[in-house]
Amino acid sequence: GSLGMFLMYLVARRPLLTGAAVLSAPEVVLSPPVVEIQKLLLKALRAIVESTKEFYRWQRASCIETPPQRVEGEDEPIVFSFFTDVYANAQVLQTLVGLTTSIDKTFARIDRYLDRWRRYRPLWQMD
C-alpha cells in the first residue's frame, strides 16, 4: 500500500527530498533543517494513515454508508470508518516502525556527513 511505497522511496538510492549542506559561518547546517524535514515526513506518514478516516463503513449487506452513530459517553455522533482497523493492523504498525527507523538512520547518516565538515569549524570562525 501507500506506506510500503513510502518505505521503498526512503530506502531507495534515489532521493525522495533534496537538501544542501550550507556554510553559515562558523557552522555547517542542512538546508532545509533536519527538524523541518522530519516534521514533513512524519506529517506525510500521519496523513497516509489518517486518510482511511474518509473510507466509511457500509451498512450490512449493502453499499450504503453507515450514518454517524450515537455512542454512549461521546458528545458527538461517531462516523465509523476503516481507520481503527488500519491503525491497529500489525503489518501497518510494523511498516510505520520501519519507516520511522529508516528516517532516523537517514538523519544519522546526514549528521555524520556534516560532522566531516564541522572539523573545519576553526577555519570559519569569525574573529
Backbone as ProteinMPNN parsed JSONL, in Angstrom:
{"seq_chain_A": "GSLGMFLMYLVARRPLLTGAAVLSAPEVVLSPPVVEIQKLLLKALRAIVESTKEFYRWQRASCIETPPQRVEGEDEPIVFSFFTDVYANAQVLQTLVGLTTSIDKTFARIDRYLDRWRRYRPLWQMD", "coords_chain_A": {"N_chain_A": [[0.803, -1.178, 0.0], [0.254, 2.348, 0.343], [1.961, 3.09, 2.468], [3.963, 1.173, 2.245], [5.019, 1.842, -0.266], [6.028, 4.352, 0.365], [8.042, 3.623, 2.153], [9.685, 2.199, 0.378], [10.595, 4.291, -1.248], [12.07, 5.71, 0.64], [14.194, 3.968, 1.265], [15.374, 3.571, -1.132], [17.985, 4.257, -3.497], [17.693, 6.608, -4.763], [17.008, 10.048, -4.298], [14.355, 11.106, -2.166], [13.779, 13.563, -1.183], [15.564, 16.656, -1.489], [18.353, 18.349, -0.119], [20.687, 20.754, 1.154], [24.016, 21.092, 2.259], [25.096, 23.796, 3.995], [27.313, 26.477, 4.476], [27.182, 28.378, 7.228], [28.758, 30.448, 8.636], [30.118, 30.068, 11.843], [29.191, 27.493, 11.387], [28.215, 24.411, 9.78], [25.35, 23.71, 8.218], [22.247, 22.004, 7.561], [20.097, 22.623, 4.877], [16.868, 22.442, 3.777], [16.367, 22.64, 7.378], [17.019, 19.726, 9.437], [15.034, 19.161, 11.328], [12.757, 20.309, 10.166], [12.493, 18.751, 7.862], [12.048, 16.26, 9.026], [9.608, 16.758, 10.351], [7.973, 17.135, 8.099], [8.092, 14.587, 6.851], [6.998, 12.934, 8.877], [4.49, 14.076, 9.049], [3.498, 13.393, 6.541], [3.393, 10.589, 6.787], [1.47, 10.36, 8.824], [-0.707, 11.498, 7.513], [-1.164, 9.638, 5.487], [-2.047, 7.364, 6.909], [-4.227, 8.479, 8.325], [-5.889, 9.129, 6.255], [-7.562, 7.041, 5.836], [-9.734, 7.499, 7.379], [-11.625, 8.622, 5.828], [-12.842, 6.613, 4.47], [-15.718, 5.3, 4.798], [-17.627, 2.971, 6.695], [-19.888, 0.495, 5.4], [-23.415, -0.166, 5.496], [-24.729, -3.237, 6.725], [-24.598, -5.817, 4.334], [-24.907, -4.131, 2.103], [-24.257, -1.312, -0.093], [-24.402, 1.068, 1.093], [-23.456, 3.872, 2.895], [-22.753, 3.837, 6.368], [-24.566, 5.813, 8.559], [-23.6, 8.505, 10.831], [-23.241, 7.433, 14.214], [-24.772, 7.443, 17.405], [-22.955, 7.151, 20.334], [-22.658, 5.842, 23.527], [-21.424, 7.912, 26.068], [-20.045, 9.589, 24.431], [-19.93, 12.874, 23.106], [-20.398, 13.813, 20.509], [-21.834, 12.405, 17.501], [-20.496, 9.346, 16.186], [-18.585, 8.572, 13.349], [-18.198, 5.693, 11.662], [-15.357, 4.314, 10.36], [-12.659, 2.899, 8.399], [-10.385, 3.473, 9.721], [-9.674, 2.748, 12.442], [-9.303, -0.008, 12.165], [-7.225, -0.124, 10.282], [-5.206, 1.317, 11.594], [-4.745, -0.304, 13.78], [-3.746, -2.555, 12.64], [-1.293, -5.046, 12.472], [0.665, -5.277, 10.454], [0.624, -2.736, 9.312], [1.437, -1.197, 11.521], [4.004, -2.305, 11.869], [5.177, -1.494, 9.473], [5.087, 1.296, 9.832], [6.869, 1.538, 11.985], [9.172, 0.611, 10.71], [9.46, 2.629, 8.766], [9.888, 4.9, 10.392], [12.278, 4.134, 11.634], [13.938, 3.99, 9.385], [13.921, 6.687, 8.597], [15.176, 7.844, 10.834], [17.727, 6.601, 10.666], [18.612, 7.655, 8.25], [18.837, 10.38, 8.891], [20.864, 10.174, 10.778], [22.993, 9.389, 9.151], [23.212, 11.679, 7.591], [23.978, 13.502, 9.561], [26.476, 12.447, 10.262], [27.802, 12.952, 7.859], [27.758, 15.77, 7.86], [29.35, 16.156, 10.097], [31.879, 15.616, 9.126], [32.511, 17.956, 7.878], [32.368, 19.749, 9.933], [34.68, 19.597, 11.403], [36.325, 21.468, 10.371], [35.611, 23.814, 11.466], [37.108, 25.713, 13.086], [38.488, 27.115, 11.092], [36.559, 28.647, 9.918], [35.565, 30.346, 11.789], [34.609, 33.539, 12.867], [36.661, 36.366, 13.458]], "CA_chain_A": [[0.0, 0.0, 0.0], [0.927, 3.649, 0.331], [3.073, 3.093, 3.423], [5.023, 0.359, 1.649], [5.648, 2.648, -1.319], [6.787, 5.397, 1.046], [9.246, 2.963, 2.651], [10.55, 1.904, -0.771], [11.237, 5.548, -1.629], [13.049, 6.094, 1.652], [15.375, 3.105, 1.248], [15.937, 3.572, -2.49], [19.199, 5.059, -3.64], [17.329, 7.888, -5.363], [16.492, 10.908, -3.222], [12.944, 11.475, -2.057], [13.878, 15.008, -0.98], [16.939, 17.12, -1.578], [18.748, 19.41, 0.787], [22.052, 21.197, 0.895], [24.86, 21.464, 3.392], [25.402, 25.194, 3.76], [28.18, 27.107, 5.462], [26.66, 29.557, 7.894], [29.946, 30.543, 9.485], [31.112, 29.012, 11.674], [28.533, 26.187, 11.363], [27.728, 23.795, 8.554], [23.973, 23.322, 8.539], [21.457, 21.453, 6.47], [19.006, 23.473, 4.443], [16.136, 22.856, 4.961], [16.832, 21.998, 8.608], [16.6, 18.343, 9.673], [13.769, 19.176, 12.073], [11.678, 20.589, 9.215], [12.336, 17.566, 7.002], [11.445, 15.227, 9.855], [8.196, 17.124, 10.522], [7.307, 16.89, 6.826], [7.96, 13.148, 6.647], [6.047, 12.4, 9.85], [3.171, 14.573, 8.651], [3.086, 12.567, 5.401], [3.012, 9.279, 7.318], [0.209, 10.524, 9.548], [-1.758, 11.756, 6.515], [-1.468, 8.382, 4.792], [-2.871, 6.525, 7.789], [-5.487, 9.157, 8.647], [-6.76, 9.211, 5.074], [-8.544, 5.956, 5.906], [-10.929, 8.001, 8.067], [-12.581, 9.019, 4.79], [-13.468, 5.409, 3.928], [-16.756, 4.964, 5.762], [-18.17, 1.611, 6.661], [-21.19, 0.346, 4.777], [-24.417, -0.901, 6.259], [-24.654, -4.69, 6.468], [-25.103, -6.373, 3.075], [-25.28, -3.073, 1.165], [-23.209, -0.355, -0.444], [-24.866, 2.329, 1.675], [-22.605, 4.267, 4.008], [-23.37, 3.873, 7.689], [-24.633, 7.194, 9.054], [-22.992, 8.681, 12.153], [-23.967, 6.727, 15.26], [-24.638, 7.931, 18.781], [-22.278, 6.181, 21.179], [-22.744, 6.247, 24.922], [-20.206, 8.503, 26.598], [-19.491, 10.516, 23.442], [-20.777, 14.046, 22.88], [-20.728, 13.902, 19.087], [-22.019, 11.111, 16.836], [-19.267, 8.746, 15.664], [-18.628, 8.041, 11.989], [-17.368, 4.501, 11.638], [-14.539, 4.201, 9.153], [-11.681, 1.823, 8.479], [-9.196, 3.991, 10.396], [-9.28, 1.955, 13.609], [-8.794, -1.298, 11.684], [-5.933, 0.092, 9.633], [-4.243, 1.763, 12.596], [-4.454, -1.424, 14.681], [-3.205, -3.665, 11.86], [0.107, -5.32, 12.822], [1.525, -5.001, 9.306], [0.705, -1.277, 9.2], [2.294, -0.75, 12.632], [5.367, -2.729, 11.556], [5.649, -0.61, 8.405], [5.329, 2.606, 10.437], [8.119, 1.428, 12.749], [10.244, 0.539, 9.709], [9.626, 3.955, 8.18], [10.492, 5.771, 11.396], [13.666, 3.693, 11.771], [14.638, 4.406, 8.169], [14.097, 8.144, 8.671], [16.204, 8.101, 11.845], [19.028, 6.18, 10.124], [18.999, 8.621, 7.218], [19.303, 11.597, 9.56], [22.157, 9.866, 11.4], [23.991, 9.437, 8.061], [23.381, 13.101, 7.239], [24.745, 14.125, 10.645], [27.882, 12.002, 10.1], [28.338, 13.694, 6.724], [28.012, 17.138, 8.311], [30.484, 16.111, 11.039], [33.142, 15.668, 8.364], [32.779, 19.364, 7.589], [32.439, 20.501, 11.186], [36.052, 19.621, 11.935], [36.995, 22.672, 9.841], [34.975, 24.962, 12.107], [38.045, 26.772, 13.464], [38.874, 27.897, 9.917], [35.458, 29.513, 9.509], [35.141, 31.227, 12.872], [34.895, 34.958, 12.631], [37.499, 36.948, 14.503]], "C_chain_A": [[0.858, 1.259, 0.0], [2.114, 3.704, 1.279], [4.253, 2.295, 2.884], [5.763, 1.111, 0.556], [6.524, 3.738, -0.711], [8.095, 4.826, 1.565], [10.209, 2.656, 1.508], [11.275, 3.163, -1.233], [12.319, 5.945, -0.647], [14.32, 5.255, 1.586], [16.015, 3.012, -0.133], [17.177, 4.463, -2.534], [18.94, 6.386, -4.356], [16.723, 8.761, -4.275], [14.988, 11.134, -3.312], [12.849, 12.99, -1.926], [15.334, 15.404, -1.172], [17.153, 18.265, -0.594], [20.172, 19.799, 0.436], [22.759, 21.466, 2.213], [25.379, 22.866, 3.085], [26.304, 25.713, 4.873], [27.508, 28.376, 5.952], [27.654, 29.81, 9.019], [29.599, 30.824, 10.938], [30.499, 27.611, 11.584], [28.253, 25.719, 9.944], [26.358, 23.238, 8.914], [23.286, 22.757, 7.308], [20.323, 22.409, 6.156], [18.141, 22.675, 3.473], [16.627, 22.093, 6.193], [16.25, 20.595, 8.787], [15.25, 18.296, 10.374], [12.593, 19.408, 11.127], [11.426, 19.397, 8.3], [11.636, 16.461, 7.776], [9.962, 15.508, 10.082], [7.406, 16.802, 9.254], [7.069, 15.395, 6.605], [6.951, 12.532, 7.614], [4.623, 12.857, 9.545], [2.629, 13.75, 7.48], [2.644, 11.184, 5.872], [1.647, 9.348, 8.002], [-0.942, 10.716, 8.553], [-2.139, 10.481, 5.776], [-2.395, 7.529, 5.644], [-4.23, 7.179, 8.049], [-6.414, 9.303, 7.452], [-7.808, 8.109, 5.086], [-9.788, 6.362, 6.683], [-12.023, 8.38, 7.071], [-13.269, 7.822, 4.137], [-14.459, 4.892, 4.96], [-17.219, 3.528, 5.591], [-19.547, 1.628, 6.006], [-22.127, -0.372, 5.726], [-24.372, -2.358, 5.818], [-25.338, -5.068, 5.15], [-25.57, -5.292, 2.097], [-24.047, -2.258, 0.798], [-23.579, 1.035, 0.076], [-24.0, 2.65, 2.887], [-23.393, 4.283, 5.309], [-23.406, 5.316, 8.161], [-23.938, 7.301, 10.411], [-23.885, 8.066, 13.236], [-23.739, 7.4, 16.611], [-24.004, 6.81, 19.602], [-22.303, 6.721, 22.6], [-21.385, 6.769, 25.41], [-19.537, 9.481, 25.648], [-20.466, 11.667, 23.225], [-21.29, 14.109, 21.445], [-20.982, 12.506, 18.522], [-20.697, 10.639, 16.211], [-19.517, 8.244, 14.248], [-17.668, 6.856, 11.959], [-16.668, 4.393, 10.289], [-13.563, 3.039, 9.34], [-10.405, 2.24, 9.216], [-8.751, 3.107, 11.557], [-8.731, 0.59, 13.206], [-7.401, -1.155, 11.096], [-4.873, 0.426, 10.678], [-3.841, 0.643, 13.544], [-3.83, -2.615, 13.958], [-1.708, -3.834, 12.127], [1.06, -4.989, 11.675], [1.692, -3.496, 9.109], [1.619, -0.729, 10.289], [3.755, -1.099, 12.384], [5.968, -1.837, 10.465], [5.943, 0.784, 8.945], [6.624, 2.609, 11.246], [9.303, 1.383, 11.792], [10.521, 1.884, 9.069], [10.315, 4.907, 9.143], [11.959, 5.424, 11.587], [14.495, 4.136, 10.571], [14.909, 5.908, 8.168], [15.204, 8.486, 9.663], [17.6, 7.739, 11.342], [19.526, 7.166, 9.076], [19.524, 9.898, 7.853], [20.632, 11.372, 10.273], [23.265, 9.903, 10.35], [24.253, 10.883, 7.647], [24.238, 13.792, 8.286], [26.216, 13.713, 10.577], [28.545, 12.74, 8.932], [28.679, 15.123, 7.138], [29.179, 17.195, 9.295], [31.821, 16.185, 10.315], [33.512, 17.102, 8.042], [32.981, 20.174, 8.863], [33.851, 20.549, 11.766], [36.837, 20.833, 11.426], [36.441, 23.958, 10.468], [35.959, 26.053, 12.514], [38.468, 27.657, 12.289], [37.809, 28.937, 9.552], [34.997, 30.464, 10.608], [35.546, 32.658, 12.563], [35.738, 35.489, 13.786], [36.87, 38.202, 15.069]], "O_chain_A": [[2.049, 1.215, -0.311], [3.149, 4.285, 0.953], [5.406, 2.693, 3.049], [6.987, 1.03, 0.457], [7.618, 4.016, -1.202], [9.143, 5.46, 1.439], [11.418, 2.833, 1.653], [12.456, 3.102, -1.575], [13.366, 6.458, -1.042], [15.412, 5.771, 1.824], [17.09, 2.43, -0.279], [17.363, 5.325, -1.675], [19.855, 7.19, -4.533], [15.996, 8.26, -3.417], [14.432, 11.325, -4.394], [11.953, 13.619, -2.489], [16.232, 14.574, -1.032], [16.241, 19.035, -0.292], [20.778, 19.232, -0.473], [22.173, 21.998, 3.156], [26.015, 23.097, 2.056], [26.091, 25.429, 6.051], [27.294, 29.321, 5.193], [27.434, 29.446, 10.175], [28.841, 31.753, 11.217], [31.229, 26.626, 11.696], [28.078, 26.524, 9.029], [26.23, 22.398, 9.805], [23.693, 23.004, 6.172], [19.671, 22.938, 7.057], [18.64, 22.262, 2.426], [17.23, 21.027, 6.068], [15.136, 20.311, 8.346], [14.409, 17.463, 10.036], [11.548, 18.773, 11.27], [10.278, 19.071, 8.0], [10.739, 15.8, 7.253], [9.144, 14.59, 10.013], [6.303, 16.261, 9.325], [5.974, 14.988, 6.217], [6.138, 11.7, 7.214], [3.666, 12.112, 9.759], [1.437, 13.444, 7.433], [1.63, 10.665, 5.404], [0.783, 8.499, 7.78], [-2.024, 10.157, 8.736], [-3.313, 10.267, 5.473], [-3.41, 7.029, 5.158], [-5.262, 6.51, 8.0], [-7.603, 9.573, 7.622], [-8.836, 8.225, 4.418], [-10.793, 5.652, 6.654], [-13.2, 8.45, 7.424], [-14.185, 8.0, 3.334], [-14.099, 4.149, 5.873], [-17.201, 2.964, 4.497], [-20.268, 2.625, 6.049], [-21.701, -1.086, 6.633], [-24.021, -2.666, 4.679], [-26.482, -4.696, 4.888], [-26.521, -5.508, 1.345], [-22.95, -2.486, 1.309], [-23.115, 2.048, -0.447], [-23.828, 1.824, 3.784], [-24.554, 4.691, 5.343], [-22.372, 5.984, 8.165], [-23.713, 6.286, 11.07], [-25.111, 8.165, 13.183], [-22.64, 7.867, 16.909], [-24.461, 5.667, 19.569], [-22.011, 7.891, 22.847], [-20.346, 6.147, 25.191], [-18.563, 10.135, 26.02], [-21.678, 11.462, 23.166], [-22.456, 14.415, 21.198], [-20.411, 11.529, 19.007], [-19.888, 11.452, 15.765], [-20.518, 7.582, 13.975], [-16.471, 7.007, 12.203], [-17.3, 4.381, 9.233], [-13.641, 2.297, 10.318], [-9.461, 1.457, 9.324], [-7.575, 2.753, 11.649], [-7.799, 0.086, 13.833], [-6.51, -1.958, 11.372], [-3.771, -0.122, 10.649], [-2.722, 0.635, 14.057], [-3.428, -3.584, 14.602], [-0.944, -2.875, 12.018], [2.151, -4.471, 11.91], [2.783, -3.031, 8.776], [2.48, 0.108, 10.016], [4.644, -0.291, 12.653], [7.141, -1.471, 10.538], [6.939, 1.396, 8.56], [7.387, 3.574, 11.196], [10.319, 2.037, 12.026], [11.677, 2.247, 8.85], [11.225, 5.639, 8.754], [12.798, 6.319, 11.691], [15.623, 4.603, 10.728], [15.993, 6.35, 7.787], [16.067, 9.316, 9.376], [18.553, 8.486, 11.566], [20.716, 7.476, 9.019], [20.536, 10.442, 7.413], [21.445, 12.292, 10.361], [24.359, 10.396, 10.626], [25.395, 11.26, 7.384], [25.122, 14.579, 7.948], [27.102, 14.536, 10.808], [29.717, 13.108, 9.013], [29.752, 15.63, 6.813], [29.917, 18.18, 9.32], [32.783, 16.752, 10.833], [34.694, 17.433, 7.942], [33.693, 21.178, 8.858], [34.174, 21.452, 12.539], [37.881, 21.181, 11.976], [36.777, 25.059, 10.033], [35.667, 27.231, 12.304], [38.776, 28.833, 12.485], [38.113, 29.97, 8.956], [34.125, 31.301, 10.375], [36.641, 32.942, 12.077], [35.546, 35.107, 14.941], [37.439, 38.829, 15.963]]}, "name": "protein", "num_of_chains": 1, "seq": "GSLGMFLMYLVARRPLLTGAAVLSAPEVVLSPPVVEIQKLLLKALRAIVESTKEFYRWQRASCIETPPQRVEGEDEPIVFSFFTDVYANAQVLQTLVGLTTSIDKTFARIDRYLDRWRRYRPLWQMD"}
